[in-house]
Amino acid sequence: MRISKVVFPVGGLGKRFFPITRAIPKEMLGIIDKPLIHYAFEEAVAAGIEEFIFVTRHGKNSIEDYFDYMFANSEYFNIKMGSVCYVRQNEPLGLGHAVLCAKNLIGEESFAVMSADDFILHSKSCLGEMIKLYDGSNMVATMNVSSEDVSKYGILDPDRETEKLVTAKSVDEKPSIEKAKSTLAIIGRYLLSHEVFEVLEKLEPGIGGEIQLTDALLKMIPSHGLTGFKFEGKRFDCGSKEGLLSAILHVANQNGKLCRVIEDFYGDKK
Ligand code: UTP
């Protein structure tokens, strides 16, 4: 099924990175010389996306400035830019609320949602691989996390499983270890039916007092199903300091000159 639009929710506060995110959007934190949002954008372009919708807020203007620069220099970046637009999320009321803010720009078609702080290092576009298998049901990227981490994620209750896909009979946002039905966590890549907006509009705040996208996915299971895509590649939670540092080291390690800096660092420590 063709998917031409992606929503980038970039309205979060990024509290785990205070104080830097008081002035710099989390999505603009750098992996060496490119911000996180650049990598997510490249993944979306490689997936064939043509329209890019940023759900942004006060203090996030550097994202717009960055994409202005990319538009003006698309040959340098060797990237097909498509069309970019911005919609505001006036209050950070949660990921589900951020997605709802894009309603009028989506219309009646399925669309993608990507969290730039979930950075996936792989030669293939994770979003592109999902789109190849997308059949119109709601789909999320999923991976196993350690049981201590289940309370940070939306966790699937798996039903049928194949090599790449898992059908969920339920999903729970940030369950306790005791309550989690598995360790299969939702990672920030979604392919959604436009009907999610009707559900989000009626949704009460969930855990943390936020409008949770996971709660909307749960309500839609009887009508739209929920499929997890077990993606390939290494994923970094760049919403956390550990994840961002790890991503920087992995990218540096793939670069001849920067790799030597890491070797020097370990040499000095011996
Ligand atoms: P997070 O749960 O990582 O929240 O959001 P956050 O505010 O960015 O970071 P912390 O937890 O305070 O450190 C997941 C994604 O949802 C977006 C974020 O920008 C991120 O891409 N989001 C979250 C919004 O766009 N709006 C919101 O109200 C909340």
PDB file of C-alpha atoms and ligand atoms in Angstrom:
ATOM      1  CA  MET A   1       0.000   0.000   0.000  1.00  0.00           C
ATOM      2  CA  ARG A   2       1.335   3.448  -0.915  1.00  0.00           C
ATOM      3  CA  ILE A   3       2.210   5.823   1.925  1.00  0.00           C
ATOM      4  CA  SER A   4       3.209   9.344   0.886  1.00  0.00           C
ATOM      5  CA  LYS A   5       3.002  11.348   4.139  1.00  0.00           C
ATOM      6  CA  VAL A   6       4.954  11.202   7.355  1.00  0.00           C
ATOM      7  CA  VAL A   7       4.320  13.010  10.628  1.00  0.00           C
ATOM      8  CA  PHE A   8       7.347  13.886  12.743  1.00  0.00           C
ATOM      9  CA  PRO A   9       6.115  14.695  16.275  1.00  0.00           C
ATOM     10  CA  VAL A  10       8.788  17.060  17.572  1.00  0.00           C
ATOM     11  CA  GLY A  11       6.710  18.801  20.227  1.00  0.00           C
ATOM     12  CA  GLY A  12       8.102  16.988  23.284  1.00  0.00           C
ATOM     13  CA  LEU A  13       9.999  18.795  26.033  1.00  0.00           C
ATOM     14  CA  GLY A  14      12.975  16.416  26.064  1.00  0.00           C
ATOM     15  CA  LYS A  15      13.244  16.617  29.849  1.00  0.00           C
ATOM     16  CA  ARG A  16      15.836  13.865  30.003  1.00  0.00           C
ATOM     17  CA  PHE A  17      18.198  16.250  28.225  1.00  0.00           C
ATOM     18  CA  PHE A  18      17.593  19.322  30.366  1.00  0.00           C
ATOM     19  CA  PRO A  19      19.260  21.831  30.438  1.00  0.00           C
ATOM     20  CA  ILE A  20      20.410  21.669  26.773  1.00  0.00           C
ATOM     21  CA  THR A  21      16.841  21.064  25.526  1.00  0.00           C
ATOM     22  CA  ARG A  22      15.710  24.299  27.211  1.00  0.00           C
ATOM     23  CA  ALA A  23      17.229  26.011  24.176  1.00  0.00           C
ATOM     24  CA  ILE A  24      17.934  23.291  21.572  1.00  0.00           C
ATOM     25  CA  PRO A  25      15.266  20.822  20.412  1.00  0.00           C
ATOM     26  CA  LYS A  26      16.085  17.224  21.256  1.00  0.00           C
ATOM     27  CA  GLU A  27      15.665  16.383  17.573  1.00  0.00           C
ATOM     28  CA  MET A  28      18.503  18.805  16.755  1.00  0.00           C
ATOM     29  CA  LEU A  29      21.016  17.033  18.991  1.00  0.00           C
ATOM     30  CA  GLY A  30      23.822  15.875  16.758  1.00  0.00           C
ATOM     31  CA  ILE A  31      25.208  12.533  15.787  1.00  0.00           C
ATOM     32  CA  ILE A  32      28.571  13.999  14.764  1.00  0.00           C
ATOM     33  CA  ASP A  33      27.600  16.521  12.047  1.00  0.00           C
ATOM     34  CA  LYS A  34      23.917  15.766  11.399  1.00  0.00           C
ATOM     35  CA  PRO A  35      21.007  16.245  13.802  1.00  0.00           C
ATOM     36  CA  LEU A  36      18.803  13.297  14.742  1.00  0.00           C
ATOM     37  CA  ILE A  37      15.945  14.664  12.644  1.00  0.00           C
ATOM     38  CA  HIS A  38      18.158  14.551   9.533  1.00  0.00           C
ATOM     39  CA  TYR A  39      18.623  10.782   9.901  1.00  0.00           C
ATOM     40  CA  ALA A  40      14.881  10.250  10.361  1.00  0.00           C
ATOM     41  CA  PHE A  41      14.198  12.430   7.311  1.00  0.00           C
ATOM     42  CA  GLU A  42      16.663  10.396   5.215  1.00  0.00           C
ATOM     43  CA  GLU A  43      14.970   7.172   6.330  1.00  0.00           C
ATOM     44  CA  ALA A  44      11.589   8.590   5.280  1.00  0.00           C
ATOM     45  CA  VAL A  45      12.898   9.759   1.891  1.00  0.00           C
ATOM     46  CA  ALA A  46      14.407   6.296   1.288  1.00  0.00           C
ATOM     47  CA  ALA A  47      10.940   4.875   2.066  1.00  0.00           C
ATOM     48  CA  GLY A  48       9.406   6.937  -0.757  1.00  0.00           C
ATOM     49  CA  ILE A  49       7.722   9.558   1.454  1.00  0.00           C
ATOM     50  CA  GLU A  50       6.969  12.821  -0.355  1.00  0.00           C
ATOM     51  CA  GLU A  51       5.221  14.980   2.254  1.00  0.00           C
ATOM     52  CA  PHE A  52       6.810  15.708   5.604  1.00  0.00           C
ATOM     53  CA  ILE A  53       4.687  17.150   8.401  1.00  0.00           C
ATOM     54  CA  PHE A  54       6.428  18.421  11.520  1.00  0.00           C
ATOM     55  CA  VAL A  55       4.347  18.833  14.673  1.00  0.00           C
ATOM     56  CA  THR A  56       6.363  21.500  16.359  1.00  0.00           C
ATOM     57  CA  ARG A  57       6.091  24.014  19.186  1.00  0.00           C
ATOM     58  CA  HIS A  58       7.584  27.059  20.812  1.00  0.00           C
ATOM     59  CA  GLY A  59      11.380  26.844  20.912  1.00  0.00           C
ATOM     60  CA  LYS A  60      11.702  24.399  18.006  1.00  0.00           C
ATOM     61  CA  ASN A  61      12.365  26.935  15.245  1.00  0.00           C
ATOM     62  CA  SER A  62      15.855  25.644  14.563  1.00  0.00           C
ATOM     63  CA  ILE A  63      14.222  22.575  12.979  1.00  0.00           C
ATOM     64  CA  GLU A  64      12.518  24.836  10.428  1.00  0.00           C
ATOM     65  CA  ASP A  65      15.770  26.735   9.852  1.00  0.00           C
ATOM     66  CA  TYR A  66      17.586  23.450   9.300  1.00  0.00           C
ATOM     67  CA  PHE A  67      15.107  22.256   6.685  1.00  0.00           C
ATOM     68  CA  ASP A  68      15.178  25.670   4.973  1.00  0.00           C
ATOM     69  CA  TYR A  69      18.915  25.121   4.666  1.00  0.00           C
ATOM     70  CA  MET A  70      18.431  21.575   3.330  1.00  0.00           C
ATOM     71  CA  PHE A  71      15.944  22.834   0.739  1.00  0.00           C
ATOM     72  CA  ALA A  72      18.361  25.498  -0.427  1.00  0.00           C
ATOM     73  CA  ASN A  73      21.172  22.941  -0.643  1.00  0.00           C
ATOM     74  CA  SER A  74      19.376  19.759  -1.691  1.00  0.00           C
ATOM     75  CA  GLU A  75      22.019  19.039  -4.358  1.00  0.00           C
ATOM     76  CA  TYR A  76      24.741  19.083  -1.723  1.00  0.00           C
ATOM     77  CA  PHE A  77      22.707  16.718   0.408  1.00  0.00           C
ATOM     78  CA  ASN A  78      21.800  14.665  -2.680  1.00  0.00           C
ATOM     79  CA  ILE A  79      18.279  14.238  -1.353  1.00  0.00           C
ATOM     80  CA  LYS A  80      14.815  14.590  -2.898  1.00  0.00           C
ATOM     81  CA  MET A  81      13.108  17.019  -0.555  1.00  0.00           C
ATOM     82  CA  GLY A  82       9.397  16.691  -1.422  1.00  0.00           C
ATOM     83  CA  SER A  83       7.196  19.152   0.455  1.00  0.00           C
ATOM     84  CA  VAL A  84       7.595  20.132   4.082  1.00  0.00           C
ATOM     85  CA  CYS A  85       5.022  21.755   6.340  1.00  0.00           C
ATOM     86  CA  TYR A  86       4.692  22.604  10.003  1.00  0.00           C
ATOM     87  CA  VAL A  87       1.801  22.518  12.425  1.00  0.00           C
ATOM     88  CA  ARG A  88       1.930  23.662  16.028  1.00  0.00           C
ATOM     89  CA  GLN A  89       1.235  21.642  19.161  1.00  0.00           C
ATOM     90  CA  ASN A  90       0.557  24.412  21.630  1.00  0.00           C
ATOM     91  CA  GLU A  91       0.950  22.244  24.712  1.00  0.00           C
ATOM     92  CA  PRO A  92       2.933  18.999  25.099  1.00  0.00           C
ATOM     93  CA  LEU A  93      -0.093  16.827  25.855  1.00  0.00           C
ATOM     94  CA  GLY A  94       1.461  13.603  24.606  1.00  0.00           C
ATOM     95  CA  LEU A  95       2.410  11.720  21.445  1.00  0.00           C
ATOM     96  CA  GLY A  96      -1.225  10.918  20.613  1.00  0.00           C
ATOM     97  CA  HIS A  97      -2.116  14.597  20.875  1.00  0.00           C
ATOM     98  CA  ALA A  98       0.858  15.547  18.676  1.00  0.00           C
ATOM     99  CA  VAL A  99      -0.328  13.114  15.972  1.00  0.00           C
ATOM    100  CA  LEU A 100      -3.870  14.517  16.245  1.00  0.00           C
ATOM    101  CA  CYS A 101      -2.496  18.005  15.516  1.00  0.00           C
ATOM    102  CA  ALA A 102      -1.625  16.769  11.989  1.00  0.00           C
ATOM    103  CA  LYS A 103      -5.199  15.647  11.225  1.00  0.00           C
ATOM    104  CA  ASN A 104      -6.089  18.379   8.730  1.00  0.00           C
ATOM    105  CA  LEU A 105      -2.894  17.781   6.757  1.00  0.00           C
ATOM    106  CA  ILE A 106      -3.434  14.040   6.322  1.00  0.00           C
ATOM    107  CA  GLY A 107      -6.954  13.639   4.918  1.00  0.00           C
ATOM    108  CA  GLU A 108      -8.329  10.170   4.225  1.00  0.00           C
ATOM    109  CA  GLU A 109      -5.193   8.137   3.680  1.00  0.00           C
ATOM    110  CA  SER A 110      -2.896   5.972   5.760  1.00  0.00           C
ATOM    111  CA  PHE A 111       0.248   7.733   6.916  1.00  0.00           C
ATOM    112  CA  ALA A 112       3.524   7.222   8.758  1.00  0.00           C
ATOM    113  CA  VAL A 113       4.689   8.583  12.114  1.00  0.00           C
ATOM    114  CA  MET A 114       8.369   8.659  13.054  1.00  0.00           C
ATOM    115  CA  SER A 115      10.070   9.607  16.324  1.00  0.00           C
ATOM    116  CA  ALA A 116      13.469  11.041  15.457  1.00  0.00           C
ATOM    117  CA  ASP A 117      14.881  10.059  18.835  1.00  0.00           C
ATOM    118  CA  ASP A 118      14.569   6.391  17.844  1.00  0.00           C
ATOM    119  CA  PHE A 119      17.642   6.222  15.622  1.00  0.00           C
ATOM    120  CA  ILE A 120      17.998   3.015  13.599  1.00  0.00           C
ATOM    121  CA  LEU A 121      21.358   2.254  12.034  1.00  0.00           C
ATOM    122  CA  HIS A 122      20.916  -0.016   9.024  1.00  0.00           C
ATOM    123  CA  SER A 123      21.566  -0.031   5.298  1.00  0.00           C
ATOM    124  CA  LYS A 124      17.822  -0.469   4.629  1.00  0.00           C
ATOM    125  CA  SER A 125      15.174   2.081   5.630  1.00  0.00           C
ATOM    126  CA  CYS A 126      13.150   0.577   8.499  1.00  0.00           C
ATOM    127  CA  LEU A 127      10.128   2.639   7.433  1.00  0.00           C
ATOM    128  CA  GLY A 128      10.579   1.496   3.817  1.00  0.00           C
ATOM    129  CA  GLU A 129      10.606  -2.168   4.884  1.00  0.00           C
ATOM    130  CA  MET A 130       7.425  -1.607   6.896  1.00  0.00           C
ATOM    131  CA  ILE A 131       5.657   0.032   3.966  1.00  0.00           C
ATOM    132  CA  LYS A 132       6.476  -2.975   1.741  1.00  0.00           C
ATOM    133  CA  LEU A 133       4.511  -5.220   4.142  1.00  0.00           C
ATOM    134  CA  TYR A 134       1.760  -2.752   5.079  1.00  0.00           C
ATOM    135  CA  ASP A 135      -1.776  -3.972   4.406  1.00  0.00           C
ATOM    136  CA  GLY A 136      -3.885  -1.174   5.906  1.00  0.00           C
ATOM    137  CA  SER A 137      -3.974  -2.426   9.507  1.00  0.00           C
ATOM    138  CA  ASN A 138      -2.130  -0.322  12.084  1.00  0.00           C
ATOM    139  CA  MET A 139       1.532  -1.298  12.126  1.00  0.00           C
ATOM    140  CA  VAL A 140       4.376  -0.459  14.523  1.00  0.00           C
ATOM    141  CA  ALA A 141       8.079  -1.261  14.590  1.00  0.00           C
ATOM    142  CA  THR A 142       8.886  -3.596  17.457  1.00  0.00           C
ATOM    143  CA  MET A 143      11.882  -5.134  19.201  1.00  0.00           C
ATOM    144  CA  ASN A 144      12.560  -7.058  22.377  1.00  0.00           C
ATOM    145  CA  VAL A 145      13.797  -4.947  25.273  1.00  0.00           C
ATOM    146  CA  SER A 146      15.115  -6.116  28.637  1.00  0.00           C
ATOM    147  CA  SER A 147      12.405  -6.864  31.188  1.00  0.00           C
ATOM    148  CA  GLU A 148      13.622  -3.974  33.401  1.00  0.00           C
ATOM    149  CA  ASP A 149      12.851  -1.603  30.510  1.00  0.00           C
ATOM    150  CA  VAL A 150       9.270  -2.667  29.692  1.00  0.00           C
ATOM    151  CA  SER A 151       7.880   0.161  31.842  1.00  0.00           C
ATOM    152  CA  LYS A 152       9.367   2.717  29.401  1.00  0.00           C
ATOM    153  CA  TYR A 153       7.498   1.465  26.318  1.00  0.00           C
ATOM    154  CA  GLY A 154       4.232   0.414  24.774  1.00  0.00           C
ATOM    155  CA  ILE A 155       4.345  -3.387  25.114  1.00  0.00           C
ATOM    156  CA  LEU A 156       2.593  -5.826  22.759  1.00  0.00           C
ATOM    157  CA  ASP A 157       0.635  -8.858  23.833  1.00  0.00           C
ATOM    158  CA  PRO A 158       1.647 -11.129  20.958  1.00  0.00           C
ATOM    159  CA  ASP A 159      -0.724 -13.509  19.241  1.00  0.00           C
ATOM    160  CA  ARG A 160       0.588 -14.963  15.961  1.00  0.00           C
ATOM    161  CA  GLU A 161       4.229 -14.513  15.020  1.00  0.00           C
ATOM    162  CA  THR A 162       6.161 -15.025  11.771  1.00  0.00           C
ATOM    163  CA  GLU A 163       9.804 -14.259  11.008  1.00  0.00           C
ATOM    164  CA  LYS A 164       9.161 -10.542  10.468  1.00  0.00           C
ATOM    165  CA  LEU A 165       5.673  -9.825  11.790  1.00  0.00           C
ATOM    166  CA  VAL A 166       3.784 -10.290  15.026  1.00  0.00           C
ATOM    167  CA  THR A 167       0.066  -9.775  15.444  1.00  0.00           C
ATOM    168  CA  ALA A 168      -0.885  -8.227  18.768  1.00  0.00           C
ATOM    169  CA  LYS A 169      -4.096  -9.076  20.625  1.00  0.00           C
ATOM    170  CA  SER A 170      -3.514  -6.173  22.994  1.00  0.00           C
ATOM    171  CA  VAL A 171      -1.031  -3.426  23.821  1.00  0.00           C
ATOM    172  CA  ASP A 172      -0.241  -1.660  27.082  1.00  0.00           C
ATOM    173  CA  GLU A 173       1.591   1.665  27.574  1.00  0.00           C
ATOM    174  CA  LYS A 174       4.407   1.549  30.136  1.00  0.00           C
ATOM    175  CA  PRO A 175       3.261  -1.575  32.055  1.00  0.00           C
ATOM    176  CA  SER A 176       5.033  -2.736  35.208  1.00  0.00           C
ATOM    177  CA  ILE A 177       7.338  -5.780  34.824  1.00  0.00           C
ATOM    178  CA  GLU A 178       4.642  -7.861  36.548  1.00  0.00           C
ATOM    179  CA  LYS A 179       1.882  -6.731  34.179  1.00  0.00           C
ATOM    180  CA  ALA A 180       3.807  -6.755  30.870  1.00  0.00           C
ATOM    181  CA  LYS A 181       2.556  -9.494  28.521  1.00  0.00           C
ATOM    182  CA  SER A 182       5.913  -9.697  26.708  1.00  0.00           C
ATOM    183  CA  THR A 183       9.136  -7.756  26.182  1.00  0.00           C
ATOM    184  CA  LEU A 184       8.115  -6.707  22.648  1.00  0.00           C
ATOM    185  CA  ALA A 185       8.267  -2.910  22.730  1.00  0.00           C
ATOM    186  CA  ILE A 186       6.906  -0.370  20.265  1.00  0.00           C
ATOM    187  CA  ILE A 187       9.723   1.632  18.668  1.00  0.00           C
ATOM    188  CA  GLY A 188       9.021   5.032  17.051  1.00  0.00           C
ATOM    189  CA  ARG A 189       7.852   3.954  13.600  1.00  0.00           C
ATOM    190  CA  TYR A 190       4.126   3.703  12.895  1.00  0.00           C
ATOM    191  CA  LEU A 191       1.912   3.178   9.840  1.00  0.00           C
ATOM    192  CA  LEU A 192      -1.601   4.244  10.729  1.00  0.00           C
ATOM    193  CA  SER A 193      -5.070   4.338   9.274  1.00  0.00           C
ATOM    194  CA  HIS A 194      -6.448   7.903   9.136  1.00  0.00           C
ATOM    195  CA  GLU A 195      -9.293   6.608  11.296  1.00  0.00           C
ATOM    196  CA  VAL A 196      -6.904   6.912  14.250  1.00  0.00           C
ATOM    197  CA  PHE A 197      -7.859  10.612  14.376  1.00  0.00           C
ATOM    198  CA  GLU A 198     -11.483   9.826  15.303  1.00  0.00           C
ATOM    199  CA  VAL A 199     -10.227   7.667  18.153  1.00  0.00           C
ATOM    200  CA  LEU A 200      -7.640  10.214  19.330  1.00  0.00           C
ATOM    201  CA  GLU A 201     -10.264  12.967  19.383  1.00  0.00           C
ATOM    202  CA  LYS A 202     -12.327  11.037  21.926  1.00  0.00           C
ATOM    203  CA  LEU A 203      -9.433   9.668  23.981  1.00  0.00           C
ATOM    204  CA  GLU A 204      -9.051  10.531  27.668  1.00  0.00           C
ATOM    205  CA  PRO A 205      -5.532  11.196  28.985  1.00  0.00           C
ATOM    206  CA  GLY A 206      -3.746   7.960  29.888  1.00  0.00           C
ATOM    207  CA  ILE A 207      -0.571   7.217  31.804  1.00  0.00           C
ATOM    208  CA  GLY A 208       1.376  10.350  32.779  1.00  0.00           C
ATOM    209  CA  GLY A 209      -1.750  12.431  32.084  1.00  0.00           C
ATOM    210  CA  GLU A 210      -0.886  12.382  28.347  1.00  0.00           C
ATOM    211  CA  ILE A 211      -2.965  11.463  25.294  1.00  0.00           C
ATOM    212  CA  GLN A 212      -1.251   8.185  24.449  1.00  0.00           C
ATOM    213  CA  LEU A 213      -1.045   6.930  20.871  1.00  0.00           C
ATOM    214  CA  THR A 214      -0.758   3.396  22.287  1.00  0.00           C
ATOM    215  CA  ASP A 215      -4.215   3.754  23.893  1.00  0.00           C
ATOM    216  CA  ALA A 216      -5.682   4.653  20.486  1.00  0.00           C
ATOM    217  CA  LEU A 217      -3.978   1.619  18.910  1.00  0.00           C
ATOM    218  CA  LEU A 218      -5.486  -0.592  21.620  1.00  0.00           C
ATOM    219  CA  LYS A 219      -9.005   0.730  20.943  1.00  0.00           C
ATOM    220  CA  MET A 220      -8.550   0.086  17.206  1.00  0.00           C
ATOM    221  CA  ILE A 221      -7.436  -3.563  17.475  1.00  0.00           C
ATOM    222  CA  PRO A 222     -10.952  -5.001  16.901  1.00  0.00           C
ATOM    223  CA  SER A 223     -11.493  -2.916  13.753  1.00  0.00           C
ATOM    224  CA  HIS A 224      -7.960  -2.411  12.357  1.00  0.00           C
ATOM    225  CA  GLY A 225      -5.727  -5.008  14.009  1.00  0.00           C
ATOM    226  CA  LEU A 226      -2.222  -4.216  15.196  1.00  0.00           C
ATOM    227  CA  THR A 227       0.896  -5.667  13.616  1.00  0.00           C
ATOM    228  CA  GLY A 228       4.439  -5.375  14.908  1.00  0.00           C
ATOM    229  CA  PHE A 229       7.281  -5.308  12.399  1.00  0.00           C
ATOM    230  CA  LYS A 230      10.473  -6.907  13.733  1.00  0.00           C
ATOM    231  CA  PHE A 231      12.953  -4.625  12.049  1.00  0.00           C
ATOM    232  CA  GLU A 232      16.591  -5.270  11.206  1.00  0.00           C
ATOM    233  CA  GLY A 233      19.424  -3.004  12.313  1.00  0.00           C
ATOM    234  CA  LYS A 234      20.615  -1.522  15.566  1.00  0.00           C
ATOM    235  CA  ARG A 235      18.311   0.933  17.307  1.00  0.00           C
ATOM    236  CA  PHE A 236      19.407   3.608  19.738  1.00  0.00           C
ATOM    237  CA  ASP A 237      17.128   5.394  22.206  1.00  0.00           C
ATOM    238  CA  CYS A 238      18.505   8.857  21.565  1.00  0.00           C
ATOM    239  CA  GLY A 239      15.922  10.311  23.939  1.00  0.00           C
ATOM    240  CA  SER A 240      18.324   9.101  26.642  1.00  0.00           C
ATOM    241  CA  LYS A 241      21.916  10.197  27.235  1.00  0.00           C
ATOM    242  CA  GLU A 242      23.207   6.631  27.109  1.00  0.00           C
ATOM    243  CA  GLY A 243      21.466   5.992  23.787  1.00  0.00           C
ATOM    244  CA  LEU A 244      22.704   9.177  22.161  1.00  0.00           C
ATOM    245  CA  LEU A 245      26.281   8.560  23.249  1.00  0.00           C
ATOM    246  CA  SER A 246      26.110   4.985  22.018  1.00  0.00           C
ATOM    247  CA  ALA A 247      24.736   6.138  18.636  1.00  0.00           C
ATOM    248  CA  ILE A 248      27.528   8.708  18.281  1.00  0.00           C
ATOM    249  CA  LEU A 249      30.168   6.059  19.044  1.00  0.00           C
ATOM    250  CA  HIS A 250      28.689   3.562  16.583  1.00  0.00           C
ATOM    251  CA  VAL A 251      28.533   6.144  13.781  1.00  0.00           C
ATOM    252  CA  ALA A 252      32.053   7.373  14.571  1.00  0.00           C
ATOM    253  CA  ASN A 253      33.296   3.805  14.548  1.00  0.00           C
ATOM    254  CA  GLN A 254      32.177   3.470  10.918  1.00  0.00           C
ATOM    255  CA  ASN A 255      34.262   6.487   9.894  1.00  0.00           C
ATOM    256  CA  GLY A 256      38.002   5.987   9.290  1.00  0.00           C
ATOM    257  CA  LYS A 257      39.236   9.230  10.896  1.00  0.00           C
ATOM    258  CA  LEU A 258      36.781   9.286  13.790  1.00  0.00           C
ATOM    259  CA  CYS A 259      37.396   5.636  14.505  1.00  0.00           C
ATOM    260  CA  ARG A 260      41.010   6.566  15.333  1.00  0.00           C
ATOM    261  CA  VAL A 261      39.757   9.033  17.963  1.00  0.00           C
ATOM    262  CA  ILE A 262      37.957   6.183  19.712  1.00  0.00           C
ATOM    263  CA  GLU A 263      41.085   3.999  19.486  1.00  0.00           C
ATOM    264  CA  ASP A 264      43.170   6.867  20.961  1.00  0.00           C
ATOM    265  CA  PHE A 265      40.676   7.250  23.780  1.00  0.00           C
ATOM    266  CA  TYR A 266      40.963   3.593  24.723  1.00  0.00           C
ATOM    267  CA  GLY A 267      44.758   3.747  24.242  1.00  0.00           C
ATOM    268  CA  ASP A 268      44.963   6.642  26.726  1.00  0.00           C
ATOM    269  CA  LYS A 269      42.886   4.711  29.264  1.00  0.00           C
ATOM    270  CA  LYS A 270      45.262   1.671  29.224  1.00  0.00           C
TER     271      LYS A 270
HETATM  272  P1  UTP B   1       9.043  11.262  24.605  1.00  0.00           P
HETATM  273  O1  UTP B   1       8.219  10.303  25.351  1.00  0.00           O
HETATM  274  O2  UTP B   1      10.459  10.886  24.351  1.00  0.00           O
HETATM  275  O3  UTP B   1       8.961  12.669  25.354  1.00  0.00           O
HETATM  276  O4  UTP B   1       8.305  11.561  23.240  1.00  0.00           O
HETATM  277  P2  UTP B   1       9.882  13.940  25.236  1.00  0.00           P
HETATM  278  O5  UTP B   1       9.161  15.079  25.831  1.00  0.00           O
HETATM  279  O6  UTP B   1      10.362  14.143  23.834  1.00  0.00           O
HETATM  280  O7  UTP B   1      11.185  13.584  26.111  1.00  0.00           O
HETATM  281  P3  UTP B   1      11.342  13.424  27.696  1.00  0.00           P
HETATM  282  O8  UTP B   1      10.671  12.105  28.036  1.00  0.00           O
HETATM  283  O9  UTP B   1      10.706  14.602  28.356  1.00  0.00           O
HETATM  284  O10 UTP B   1      12.829  13.367  27.903  1.00  0.00           O
HETATM  285  C1  UTP B   1       8.356  10.664  22.128  1.00  0.00           C
HETATM  286  C2  UTP B   1       8.162  11.474  20.868  1.00  0.00           C
HETATM  287  O11 UTP B   1       6.921  12.157  20.920  1.00  0.00           O
HETATM  288  C3  UTP B   1       7.108  13.546  20.740  1.00  0.00           C
HETATM  289  C4  UTP B   1       8.548  13.819  21.146  1.00  0.00           C
HETATM  290  O12 UTP B   1       9.023  15.010  20.544  1.00  0.00           O
HETATM  291  C5  UTP B   1       9.236  12.545  20.676  1.00  0.00           C
HETATM  292  O13 UTP B   1       9.510  12.586  19.291  1.00  0.00           O
HETATM  293  N1  UTP B   1       6.128  14.265  21.578  1.00  0.00           N
HETATM  294  C6  UTP B   1       5.923  13.883  22.858  1.00  0.00           C
HETATM  295  C7  UTP B   1       5.427  15.330  21.024  1.00  0.00           C
HETATM  296  O14 UTP B   1       5.623  15.697  19.843  1.00  0.00           O
HETATM  297  N2  UTP B   1       4.524  15.971  21.810  1.00  0.00           N
HETATM  298  C8  UTP B   1       4.283  15.619  23.093  1.00  0.00           C
HETATM  299  O15 UTP B   1       3.423  16.245  23.734  1.00  0.00           O
HETATM  300  C9  UTP B   1       5.009  14.549  23.624  1.00  0.00           C
END
